[in-house]
Short mmCIF file of C-alpha atoms in Angstrom, two decimals:
data_model
loop_
_atom_site.label_atom_id
_atom_site.label_comp_id
_atom_site.label_asym_id
_atom_site.label_seq_id
_atom_site.Cartn_x
_atom_site.Cartn_y
_atom_site.Cartn_z
CA MET A 1 -77.93 3.12 28.88
CA PRO A 2 -80.99 0.96 29.76
CA ASP A 3 -81.28 -2.48 28.18
CA ASN A 4 -83.02 -5.77 28.96
CA MET A 5 -79.79 -7.15 30.48
CA THR A 6 -76.83 -5.56 32.24
CA TYR A 7 -73.24 -6.57 32.99
CA MET A 8 -70.70 -5.55 35.57
CA SER A 9 -67.87 -4.81 33.12
CA ILE A 10 -69.22 -4.98 29.56
CA PRO A 11 -70.65 -1.70 28.23
CA ILE A 12 -72.76 -1.16 25.13
CA GLY A 13 -70.44 -0.04 22.30
CA ARG A 14 -69.98 -0.01 18.52
CA THR A 15 -66.63 -1.73 17.96
CA GLY A 16 -68.05 -5.19 18.61
CA GLY A 17 -66.30 -8.39 19.69
CA VAL A 18 -66.80 -11.32 22.04
CA PHE A 19 -66.80 -10.17 25.64
CA ILE A 20 -67.51 -12.58 28.47
CA GLU A 21 -67.26 -11.56 32.10
CA ILE A 22 -67.11 -13.70 35.22
CA ASP A 23 -70.07 -13.15 37.52
CA PRO A 24 -69.64 -14.75 40.98
CA THR A 25 -72.99 -13.61 42.41
CA LYS A 26 -74.59 -17.06 41.94
CA ALA A 27 -71.52 -19.11 42.84
CA VAL A 28 -72.10 -19.71 46.53
CA THR A 29 -74.70 -22.41 47.09
CA SER A 30 -73.61 -23.76 50.48
CA LEU A 31 -74.90 -22.54 53.81
CA PRO A 32 -72.96 -19.57 55.22
CA GLN A 33 -70.13 -20.57 57.52
CA MET A 34 -69.60 -18.39 60.58
CA GLN A 35 -65.94 -17.77 61.45
CA ARG A 36 -66.01 -17.80 65.24
CA LYS A 37 -63.17 -16.50 67.40
CA LEU A 38 -62.48 -16.77 71.12
CA LEU A 39 -61.13 -13.74 72.99
CA VAL A 40 -59.36 -14.05 76.34
CA ILE A 41 -59.03 -10.92 78.47
CA GLY A 42 -56.52 -11.26 81.28
CA GLN A 43 -53.72 -9.60 83.18
CA ARG A 44 -50.22 -9.56 81.75
CA LEU A 45 -46.90 -8.94 83.45
CA ALA A 46 -45.28 -5.53 83.41
CA GLY A 47 -42.60 -5.31 80.75
CA ALA A 48 -44.02 -8.16 78.66
CA GLN A 49 -43.15 -8.30 74.98
CA VAL A 50 -46.63 -7.39 73.67
CA PRO A 51 -47.91 -4.04 74.96
CA ALA A 52 -51.09 -3.90 76.98
CA LEU A 53 -54.38 -3.52 75.10
CA THR A 54 -52.98 -5.06 71.94
CA PRO A 55 -55.17 -7.82 70.47
CA ASP A 56 -53.06 -10.66 69.16
CA ARG A 57 -53.70 -14.21 68.04
CA GLN A 58 -52.03 -16.83 70.21
CA GLN A 59 -51.48 -20.48 69.39
CA ASN A 60 -50.92 -21.86 72.87
CA GLY A 61 -49.84 -21.19 76.41
CA GLU A 62 -46.15 -21.13 75.58
CA SER A 63 -46.53 -18.43 72.95
CA THR A 64 -48.65 -16.45 75.41
CA ALA A 65 -45.96 -16.78 78.08
CA GLN A 66 -43.41 -15.30 75.70
CA ALA A 67 -45.73 -12.50 74.60
CA HIS A 68 -47.49 -11.54 77.84
CA GLY A 69 -45.34 -12.89 80.64
CA ARG A 70 -44.74 -16.36 82.03
CA GLY A 71 -46.85 -16.95 85.10
CA SER A 72 -49.28 -14.16 84.24
CA THR A 73 -53.00 -14.73 84.58
CA LEU A 74 -53.30 -14.59 80.80
CA HIS A 75 -50.63 -17.28 80.43
CA VAL A 76 -52.39 -19.59 82.89
CA MET A 77 -55.72 -19.14 81.10
CA MET A 78 -54.16 -20.02 77.76
CA MET A 79 -52.54 -23.13 79.24
CA ALA A 80 -56.02 -24.18 80.36
CA ILE A 81 -57.35 -23.70 76.84
CA ASP A 82 -54.54 -25.91 75.53
CA LYS A 83 -56.00 -28.74 77.59
CA VAL A 84 -59.35 -28.23 75.89
CA LYS A 85 -57.88 -28.11 72.40
CA ALA A 86 -56.04 -31.40 72.93
CA PRO A 87 -59.21 -33.56 72.85
CA TYR A 88 -61.62 -31.22 71.06
CA GLY A 89 -59.58 -29.59 68.32
CA ASP A 90 -58.22 -26.15 67.55
CA ILE A 91 -59.87 -22.87 68.51
CA ASP A 92 -59.06 -19.54 66.88
CA THR A 93 -57.93 -17.78 70.05
CA TRP A 94 -57.02 -14.13 70.54
CA VAL A 95 -55.91 -12.40 73.71
CA VAL A 96 -55.86 -8.88 75.10
CA GLY A 97 -53.46 -8.32 77.97
CA VAL A 98 -54.36 -5.70 80.55
CA ASP A 99 -52.09 -4.15 83.17
CA ASP A 100 -52.66 -4.47 86.89
CA LEU A 101 -54.46 -1.58 88.51
CA ALA A 102 -51.72 0.61 89.95
CA ALA A 103 -53.63 0.93 93.22
CA GLY A 104 -54.39 -2.79 93.33
CA VAL A 105 -53.31 -5.21 96.04
CA ALA A 106 -52.10 -8.74 95.32
CA ALA A 107 -53.74 -11.65 97.11
CA SER A 108 -51.57 -13.82 99.33
CA GLY A 109 -51.78 -16.98 101.41
CA THR A 110 -49.55 -18.97 103.74
CA LEU A 111 -48.16 -22.43 104.37
CA THR A 112 -47.17 -22.85 108.02
CA PHE A 113 -45.08 -25.90 108.86
CA GLY A 114 -44.60 -27.59 112.21
CA GLY A 115 -42.82 -30.63 113.61
CA ALA A 116 -39.99 -32.48 111.88
CA VAL A 117 -39.82 -35.32 109.34
CA THR A 118 -39.45 -38.77 110.92
CA ARG A 119 -39.57 -40.87 107.76
CA ALA A 120 -38.11 -39.96 104.37
CA SER A 121 -40.79 -39.30 101.75
CA THR A 122 -42.09 -36.61 99.41
CA LEU A 123 -44.05 -33.50 100.33
CA SER A 124 -46.85 -32.66 97.89
CA VAL A 125 -48.55 -29.28 97.88
CA TYR A 126 -51.22 -28.01 95.49
CA VAL A 127 -51.06 -24.39 94.36
CA GLY A 128 -54.21 -23.50 92.49
CA GLY A 129 -54.64 -27.18 91.69
CA VAL A 130 -51.09 -27.57 90.35
CA LEU A 131 -48.97 -30.17 92.13
CA VAL A 132 -45.64 -29.01 93.57
CA ARG A 133 -43.28 -31.52 95.21
CA CYS A 134 -40.07 -31.57 97.19
CA ALA A 135 -38.07 -34.21 99.04
CA ALA A 136 -38.54 -34.69 102.77
CA SER A 137 -35.56 -36.21 104.55
CA VAL A 138 -35.45 -37.61 108.05
CA GLY A 139 -34.75 -34.82 110.53
CA ASP A 140 -35.89 -31.98 108.24
CA THR A 141 -37.34 -29.32 110.51
CA ALA A 142 -40.34 -27.14 109.77
CA ALA A 143 -38.04 -24.32 108.65
CA VAL A 144 -36.10 -26.62 106.32
CA MET A 145 -39.30 -27.94 104.72
CA ALA A 146 -40.59 -24.39 104.34
CA SER A 147 -37.41 -23.46 102.47
CA LYS A 148 -37.60 -26.54 100.27
CA ILE A 149 -41.20 -26.02 99.18
CA THR A 150 -40.53 -22.32 98.59
CA ALA A 151 -37.74 -23.23 96.17
CA ALA A 152 -39.97 -25.80 94.45
CA ILE A 153 -42.81 -23.32 93.99
CA ASN A 154 -40.51 -20.67 92.55
CA LEU A 155 -38.87 -23.22 90.29
CA ASN A 156 -42.18 -23.72 88.47
CA THR A 157 -42.29 -20.41 86.63
CA ASP A 158 -45.62 -21.29 85.00
CA LEU A 159 -47.32 -20.81 88.36
CA PRO A 160 -49.06 -17.43 88.81
CA VAL A 161 -47.44 -16.92 92.21
CA ALA A 162 -44.18 -16.10 93.94
CA ALA A 163 -43.19 -17.64 97.28
CA THR A 164 -41.08 -16.22 100.10
CA VAL A 165 -40.05 -17.90 103.35
CA SER A 166 -39.58 -16.66 106.88
CA GLY A 167 -38.73 -19.37 109.35
CA ASN A 168 -41.40 -22.03 109.14
CA VAL A 169 -43.90 -19.85 107.22
CA VAL A 170 -44.13 -19.64 103.44
CA THR A 171 -46.01 -16.67 102.00
CA VAL A 172 -47.45 -17.27 98.53
CA THR A 173 -48.38 -14.11 96.62
CA CYS A 174 -50.27 -13.88 93.34
CA THR A 175 -48.20 -12.56 90.45
CA ASN A 176 -50.97 -10.18 89.40
CA LYS A 177 -52.73 -7.71 91.64
CA GLY A 178 -56.45 -7.61 92.21
CA GLU A 179 -59.33 -9.89 93.08
CA VAL A 180 -58.20 -12.47 90.54
CA GLY A 181 -55.92 -14.14 93.10
CA ASN A 182 -58.55 -14.45 95.80
CA GLY A 183 -59.55 -18.02 96.50
CA MET A 184 -56.52 -19.64 94.89
CA GLU A 185 -56.29 -22.81 96.92
CA LEU A 186 -53.23 -23.88 98.86
CA SER A 187 -53.59 -27.46 100.09
CA TYR A 188 -51.71 -30.68 100.58
CA ARG A 189 -54.50 -33.16 100.01
CA TYR A 190 -56.74 -33.78 97.02
CA TYR A 191 -56.47 -37.48 96.22
CA GLU A 192 -57.00 -40.16 98.85
CA GLU A 193 -53.34 -41.15 98.81
CA ASP A 194 -52.09 -37.61 99.45
CA ALA A 195 -50.51 -37.37 102.91
CA LEU A 196 -47.91 -35.33 104.75
CA PRO A 197 -44.52 -36.85 105.59
CA LEU A 198 -44.64 -38.46 109.01
CA GLY A 199 -43.88 -36.05 111.82
CA LEU A 200 -44.68 -32.96 109.76
CA THR A 201 -47.68 -30.68 110.18
CA LEU A 202 -48.90 -28.11 107.69
CA ALA A 203 -51.57 -25.42 107.98
CA CYS A 204 -52.70 -23.99 104.63
CA VAL A 205 -54.40 -20.63 104.19
CA SER A 206 -55.59 -20.01 100.63
CA LEU A 207 -54.94 -16.70 98.92
CA ALA A 208 -57.08 -13.74 99.95
CA GLY A 209 -56.89 -9.98 100.35
CA GLY A 210 -56.53 -9.11 96.67
CA SER A 211 -58.34 -5.94 95.58
CA GLY A 212 -58.60 -3.58 92.65
CA ASN A 213 -59.44 -5.05 89.25
CA PRO A 214 -58.34 -3.55 85.95
CA ASP A 215 -60.98 -1.68 83.95
CA VAL A 216 -62.13 -3.81 81.00
CA ALA A 217 -63.51 -0.81 79.10
CA ALA A 218 -60.18 -0.18 77.39
CA ALA A 219 -59.83 -3.86 76.48
CA LEU A 220 -63.27 -3.89 74.87
CA ALA A 221 -62.56 -0.61 73.08
CA CYS A 222 -59.47 -2.00 71.39
CA VAL A 223 -61.56 -4.78 69.78
CA ALA A 224 -64.61 -2.62 69.04
CA ASP A 225 -64.42 -3.23 65.29
CA GLU A 226 -63.86 -6.99 65.56
CA GLN A 227 -66.32 -9.75 66.33
CA PHE A 228 -65.35 -12.28 68.97
CA TYR A 229 -68.07 -14.81 69.48
CA SER A 230 -66.97 -15.99 72.91
CA ILE A 231 -65.13 -13.79 75.40
CA VAL A 232 -63.44 -15.00 78.58
CA CYS A 233 -63.31 -12.44 81.38
CA PRO A 234 -62.15 -13.28 84.93
CA PHE A 235 -63.45 -10.03 86.45
CA THR A 236 -66.92 -10.13 88.00
CA ASP A 237 -67.03 -6.89 89.97
CA SER A 238 -70.16 -4.83 89.34
CA THR A 239 -68.38 -2.01 87.51
CA ASN A 240 -66.72 -4.28 84.97
CA LEU A 241 -69.85 -6.38 84.46
CA ALA A 242 -71.93 -3.28 83.77
CA THR A 243 -69.36 -2.21 81.17
CA ILE A 244 -69.33 -5.65 79.57
CA GLU A 245 -73.10 -5.96 79.45
CA ALA A 246 -73.53 -2.54 77.84
CA ASP A 247 -70.87 -3.30 75.24
CA MET A 248 -72.43 -6.66 74.36
CA ASP A 249 -75.90 -5.11 74.12
CA GLY A 250 -74.57 -2.75 71.47
CA ARG A 251 -72.90 -5.53 69.51
CA TRP A 252 -76.08 -7.63 69.56
CA GLY A 253 -78.28 -4.92 68.03
CA GLY A 254 -79.56 -4.96 64.47
CA MET A 255 -77.31 -2.15 63.26
CA VAL A 256 -74.05 -3.72 64.49
CA GLN A 257 -74.72 -7.49 64.34
CA LYS A 258 -71.43 -8.49 65.92
CA ALA A 259 -72.82 -10.69 68.64
CA GLY A 260 -70.54 -11.80 71.44
CA HIS A 261 -71.00 -13.76 74.63
CA VAL A 262 -68.99 -13.29 77.82
CA PHE A 263 -68.10 -16.17 80.12
CA THR A 264 -67.42 -15.50 83.78
CA ALA A 265 -67.10 -17.67 86.89
CA ARG A 266 -67.52 -17.33 90.62
CA ASP A 267 -66.66 -19.39 93.69
CA GLY A 268 -68.97 -19.66 96.64
CA THR A 269 -71.66 -21.43 98.55
CA MET A 270 -75.05 -22.04 97.03
CA ALA A 271 -76.49 -19.17 99.06
CA ALA A 272 -73.76 -16.74 98.01
CA LEU A 273 -74.00 -17.69 94.35
CA THR A 274 -77.79 -17.49 94.16
CA THR A 275 -77.79 -14.15 95.97
CA TRP A 276 -75.27 -12.80 93.47
CA GLY A 277 -77.00 -14.41 90.49
CA ALA A 278 -80.31 -12.79 91.36
CA THR A 279 -78.67 -9.39 90.79
CA ARG A 280 -77.68 -10.17 87.19
CA ASN A 281 -79.96 -10.22 84.14
CA SER A 282 -77.86 -10.10 80.98
CA VAL A 283 -78.52 -12.11 77.85
CA HIS A 284 -74.86 -11.78 76.97
CA CYS A 285 -73.16 -13.24 80.05
CA THR A 286 -72.84 -16.75 81.42
CA THR A 287 -71.55 -17.39 84.94
CA TRP A 288 -70.28 -20.77 86.07
CA GLY A 289 -70.75 -21.33 89.78
CA LEU A 290 -68.57 -23.82 91.61
CA ARG A 291 -67.48 -24.56 95.15
CA GLY A 292 -64.29 -26.25 96.24
CA SER A 293 -62.43 -26.96 93.00
CA PRO A 294 -58.65 -26.76 93.57
CA THR A 295 -58.16 -25.48 90.02
CA TRP A 296 -57.63 -21.71 90.04
CA LEU A 297 -60.76 -19.86 88.92
CA PRO A 298 -59.30 -18.08 85.84
CA ALA A 299 -57.92 -21.40 84.58
CA ARG A 300 -61.14 -23.33 84.99
CA LEU A 301 -63.13 -20.42 83.54
CA ALA A 302 -60.98 -20.46 80.41
CA ALA A 303 -61.45 -24.23 80.08
CA PHE A 304 -65.21 -23.90 80.58
CA ALA A 305 -65.57 -21.15 77.97
CA ALA A 306 -63.40 -22.98 75.45
CA THR A 307 -65.43 -26.17 75.89
CA CYS A 308 -68.67 -24.27 75.25
CA GLU A 309 -67.17 -22.46 72.27
CA VAL A 310 -66.01 -25.71 70.66
CA SER A 311 -69.52 -27.16 70.92
CA GLY A 312 -71.22 -24.01 69.68
CA ALA A 313 -68.88 -23.70 66.72
CA ARG A 314 -69.69 -27.26 65.66
CA HIS A 315 -73.45 -26.67 65.90
CA PRO A 316 -75.11 -23.82 67.81
CA ALA A 317 -78.15 -25.88 68.82
CA MET A 318 -76.21 -28.87 70.16
CA PRO A 319 -76.91 -29.20 73.90
CA LEU A 320 -74.18 -27.81 76.11
CA ARG A 321 -74.21 -30.81 78.41
CA ALA A 322 -72.50 -34.18 78.90
CA LEU A 323 -69.17 -32.67 77.80
CA GLU A 324 -66.03 -32.88 79.92
CA VAL A 325 -64.31 -29.63 80.85
CA PRO A 326 -60.72 -30.89 80.43
CA GLY A 327 -58.01 -30.01 82.91
CA VAL A 328 -60.30 -28.93 85.75
CA LYS A 329 -60.14 -30.77 89.05
CA ALA A 330 -63.59 -31.59 90.36
CA PRO A 331 -64.61 -30.30 93.78
CA ARG A 332 -64.10 -32.73 96.60
CA PRO A 333 -67.25 -34.79 97.27
CA LYS A 334 -68.12 -32.78 100.38
CA ASP A 335 -68.08 -29.55 98.34
CA ARG A 336 -70.18 -30.68 95.38
CA PHE A 337 -73.59 -29.14 94.92
CA SER A 338 -76.56 -31.46 95.27
CA ARG A 339 -79.20 -31.71 92.57
CA ALA A 340 -81.53 -29.51 94.62
CA GLU A 341 -78.80 -26.90 95.01
CA ARG A 342 -78.05 -26.94 91.29
CA GLU A 343 -81.74 -26.39 90.55
CA LEU A 344 -81.63 -23.28 92.70
CA LEU A 345 -78.43 -22.08 91.03
CA LEU A 346 -79.98 -22.49 87.59
CA SER A 347 -83.07 -20.61 88.76
CA ASP A 348 -80.84 -17.63 89.53
CA GLY A 349 -78.86 -17.54 86.31
CA ILE A 350 -75.87 -19.64 87.41
CA SER A 351 -74.68 -22.42 85.08
CA SER A 352 -74.00 -25.84 86.57
CA THR A 353 -71.65 -28.77 86.16
CA ILE A 354 -71.40 -32.18 87.78
CA ALA A 355 -68.54 -34.53 88.58
CA ASP A 356 -68.49 -38.05 87.18
CA SER A 357 -67.13 -41.17 88.87
CA GLY A 358 -63.67 -40.42 87.47
CA ASN A 359 -63.57 -36.95 89.07
CA LYS A 360 -64.03 -35.24 85.72
CA VAL A 361 -66.03 -32.03 85.51
CA ILE A 362 -68.99 -32.41 83.13
CA LEU A 363 -71.27 -29.72 81.71
CA GLU A 364 -74.80 -30.09 83.04
CA ARG A 365 -76.59 -26.91 81.93
CA VAL A 366 -75.16 -23.73 80.44
CA ILE A 367 -77.46 -20.72 80.61
CA THR A 368 -77.23 -16.96 80.33
CA ASN A 369 -77.73 -14.58 83.25
CA TYR A 370 -81.04 -13.49 81.69
CA GLN A 371 -84.05 -14.15 83.93
CA LYS A 372 -86.67 -11.39 83.70
CA ASN A 373 -88.04 -9.06 81.04
CA THR A 374 -88.19 -5.29 81.34
CA MET A 375 -91.48 -5.55 83.24
CA GLY A 376 -89.94 -7.81 85.86
CA PHE A 377 -91.66 -11.03 84.79
CA ASP A 378 -89.86 -14.35 84.34
CA ASP A 379 -88.72 -14.76 80.74
CA GLU A 380 -87.04 -17.84 79.25
CA SER A 381 -86.77 -16.47 75.70
CA LEU A 382 -82.98 -16.13 75.87
CA LEU A 383 -82.20 -18.11 78.99
CA ARG A 384 -80.56 -20.99 77.13
CA LEU A 385 -77.23 -20.16 75.53
CA GLU A 386 -78.00 -22.61 72.72
CA THR A 387 -81.08 -20.54 71.85
CA LYS A 388 -79.10 -17.32 71.63
CA TRP A 389 -76.43 -18.92 69.47
CA THR A 390 -79.00 -20.62 67.21
CA VAL A 391 -81.02 -17.45 66.67
CA ASP A 392 -77.87 -15.50 65.93
CA TYR A 393 -76.73 -18.07 63.37
CA TYR A 394 -80.18 -17.86 61.77
CA ARG A 395 -79.77 -14.08 61.51
CA PHE A 396 -76.25 -14.47 60.14
CA ALA A 397 -77.35 -17.00 57.50
CA HIS A 398 -80.15 -14.78 56.19
CA ARG A 399 -78.00 -11.68 56.22
CA GLN A 400 -75.24 -13.39 54.27
CA ASN A 401 -77.69 -14.96 51.83
CA ILE A 402 -79.40 -11.69 50.96
CA ALA A 403 -76.11 -9.79 50.71
CA LEU A 404 -74.56 -12.41 48.41
CA LYS A 405 -77.54 -12.93 46.09
CA PHE A 406 -78.87 -9.39 45.79
CA PRO A 407 -75.86 -7.07 46.02
CA ARG A 408 -76.94 -4.60 43.26
CA CYS A 409 -80.58 -4.86 42.29
CA ILE A 410 -83.40 -2.67 41.08
CA LEU A 411 -86.28 -2.76 43.58
CA VAL A 412 -89.78 -2.90 42.10
CA ASP A 413 -93.28 -3.77 43.25
CA ASP A 414 -94.48 -7.34 42.92
CA ASP A 415 -96.77 -6.58 39.96
CA THR A 416 -94.08 -4.81 37.91
CA ASN A 417 -93.38 -6.29 34.45
CA ILE A 418 -89.58 -6.09 34.39
CA SER A 419 -87.17 -8.10 32.29
CA PRO A 420 -86.22 -11.28 34.20
CA ASP A 421 -82.66 -10.85 32.96
CA LEU A 422 -82.17 -7.53 34.71
CA PRO A 423 -80.80 -7.68 38.26
CA HIS A 424 -83.91 -6.83 40.21
CA VAL A 425 -85.76 -7.84 43.31
CA LYS A 426 -89.32 -7.80 44.59
CA ALA A 427 -90.65 -8.35 48.09
CA SER A 428 -92.16 -11.65 46.95
CA MET A 429 -88.78 -12.77 45.57
CA LEU A 430 -87.12 -12.06 48.90
CA GLN A 431 -89.82 -14.02 50.70
CA ALA A 432 -89.31 -17.01 48.41
CA GLU A 433 -85.54 -16.81 48.89
CA CYS A 434 -85.83 -16.66 52.67
CA TYR A 435 -88.26 -19.56 52.74
CA ALA A 436 -85.91 -21.63 50.57
CA LEU A 437 -83.09 -20.92 53.01
CA ASP A 438 -85.33 -21.84 55.93
CA LYS A 439 -85.97 -25.24 54.35
CA ARG A 440 -82.21 -25.79 54.21
CA LEU A 441 -81.79 -24.61 57.78
CA GLU A 442 -84.47 -27.09 58.80
CA TYR A 443 -82.45 -29.92 57.28
CA VAL A 444 -79.32 -29.02 59.27
CA GLY A 445 -81.18 -28.70 62.57
CA ILE A 446 -81.31 -24.94 63.05
CA ILE A 447 -85.10 -24.52 62.82
CA GLU A 448 -88.15 -26.76 62.66
CA ASN A 449 -91.52 -26.65 60.89
CA PRO A 450 -90.80 -23.82 58.41
CA ALA A 451 -93.81 -24.80 56.29
CA LYS A 452 -96.08 -24.36 59.30
CA ASN A 453 -94.65 -20.89 59.96
CA LYS A 454 -94.68 -19.77 56.33
CA GLU A 455 -98.00 -18.01 56.79
CA LYS A 456 -96.39 -15.78 59.42
CA TYR A 457 -93.88 -14.32 56.94
CA ARG A 458 -94.28 -10.63 56.20
CA PHE A 459 -92.43 -8.98 53.30
CA LEU A 460 -93.56 -5.47 52.40
CA ARG A 461 -92.05 -2.64 50.44
CA SER A 462 -91.56 0.24 52.83
CA GLU A 463 -93.97 3.17 52.68
CA ALA A 464 -91.39 5.50 54.22
CA ASP A 465 -88.37 4.47 52.14
CA LYS A 466 -88.96 3.13 48.64
CA ASP A 467 -85.44 1.67 48.54
CA ARG A 468 -86.29 -0.67 51.40
CA VAL A 469 -88.14 -3.92 52.02
CA ASN A 470 -89.43 -4.61 55.53
CA ALA A 471 -89.78 -8.19 56.66
CA ILE A 472 -90.63 -10.42 59.60
CA LEU A 473 -88.91 -13.81 59.77
CA PRO A 474 -90.68 -16.18 62.22
CA PRO A 475 -88.38 -19.17 62.78
CA ASN A 476 -89.19 -21.91 65.26
CA VAL A 477 -85.68 -22.71 66.42
CA THR A 478 -84.76 -26.21 67.45
CA ASN A 479 -84.47 -27.15 71.11
CA GLN A 480 -82.26 -29.45 73.16
CA PHE A 481 -83.13 -32.92 74.43
CA VAL A 482 -82.48 -32.51 78.14
CA THR A 483 -85.21 -34.42 79.93
CA PHE A 484 -87.06 -37.69 79.37
CA ALA A 485 -90.01 -38.38 81.63
CA ALA A 486 -92.07 -41.56 81.72
CA ALA A 487 -94.31 -43.56 83.99
CA VAL A 488 -93.93 -47.34 84.12
CA GLN A 489 -97.50 -48.66 84.26
CA TYR A 490 -96.90 -52.35 84.74
CA GLN A 491 -99.32 -55.26 84.87
CA LEU A 492 -99.31 -58.34 87.08
#
C-alpha cells in the first residue's frame, strides 16, 4: 500500500521486528567501464575441431590452430594479434571461422629457379613476409634447389600455403580458397643483405588468381546478440561490404546500441586505392591502404585492428597515431606513399601509416570510410574513428548511469510535491544527473566545456507518452592534437 517510503523486500505488516534490506542502487559511483571485445572473422580449414560459424574465445595463435586449423587464414590472423599483445597487453579476442566458398578458387604463385649453386650458402625466400630457408650446396641444380625450398615451405605448417615442385618450378598455393590469397608476396629479397646463392637465379611470381569469397552474412548472424567493438574482416568485395555496413548500421542505432567497427585493408597503388575509397561511405568501416608490404594482408590487417583496439580501449579519444603496428614489415622505400599521396588517400576514406627509420610501421591517421552526408556534401562529423568511439562511450556512460540510478521510479512533473524518500524522478532531476556525469566526463577527457553547453540541454516529459522523458544531450567531445602550426617571425 502507498507510504512515504518503499522497500524492495520489506512489506508493511503487523507482526513487527527489525528488517533491514541491502539496496545496491546507490553503490556504483565510478564511471561506467565498457567491456570491449575484438572479433576476428576468417577462413578455417575443412575438418577443423570447432565447427564453422561458431563464435569462440581464443587466447592465442596456437589455440586457434588447434581449433580452426593450422595454417588457416584465421590462424595466421591470430598469430599476428599475438605480436600486438606482446608489447601492448591482452585483448579479449573472439573468432568466427567460415568455410571456403565451394565454388572458390585458391590463389597460387611460382618460384622458378635457374642456374646452379657455385658457392655453398643459404637460400632465403619470403612467403607472405615469413622467412623460409634451406641449404644451398655447391653443384645444386635449379631442380634440386626447387625441391629443397619446397620441403622447407611445407615443413613450416604455420604458413597459409602448400608447395609442390615440378622440375625447377615450385608452385605455392594458398591453403584457403578465394581472394584472400591474392597478393601474397613471394620474394627473396627484403633486407639489404638478402641475396641469392652465387650461380642461382630465381624468378618470383606472387600469388594471384584466387576468386570467390565466403559470405559474411552467416558469420554476422551468429553473433547478432553479442557486441564486438572491433571486428576484423579480410573480405572487401562489394557484396560482403554492403552486408557488413548494413549490419553495423543496425547495431549503431538507438534501439540496439551495440556499436561495432569493422577493420578492412587493401593493397594497391595510390590511384587504385583512392578510386576504390571514393566508392565507400560507411561510418562503421575503416580501410587501411598499403602498397608493397611483404606481410600478408590478413596478417597485417589483424595487427592493425588490434593496435587500434588496444588504444581505443584505453581511452577512446586518444589519437590513433604514433603507435607501432607490431609484426608488420614496412613497404620497401620505393613502394612507400609520399606525404602528398597519403593526403589524397585520407581524402578518399583510406587510413594511412608511415614507416620509421627502423622499418617499423607506424599509425599516422585512422579514419572511417565516411565522407559525405545523404545530400552528397562533404561531412567530417564521423570521419575520425576517435570521434565515433568517444561519442559512443558518452552514450554508453549516460545509458548505464540512468539505468543504474533510476531502475524503478515514479515519474512526476517538476512541480509535484512528492516525498523525497520515495523512488521517483523528474525531468529536472535527470538533467541534473546528466550534467553531473558530464562534469566527470570532462575531467577524464571525454568532453570539454560542459558548463558552456549546459544551456543547450533539453529535458521534457513526453506529451505522447507520460511514462517517458525526452532529452537532448549536447556534448562537445574532445579532439586529437594532430597538427601544430607556427610562423617564426625573427628579428635581426
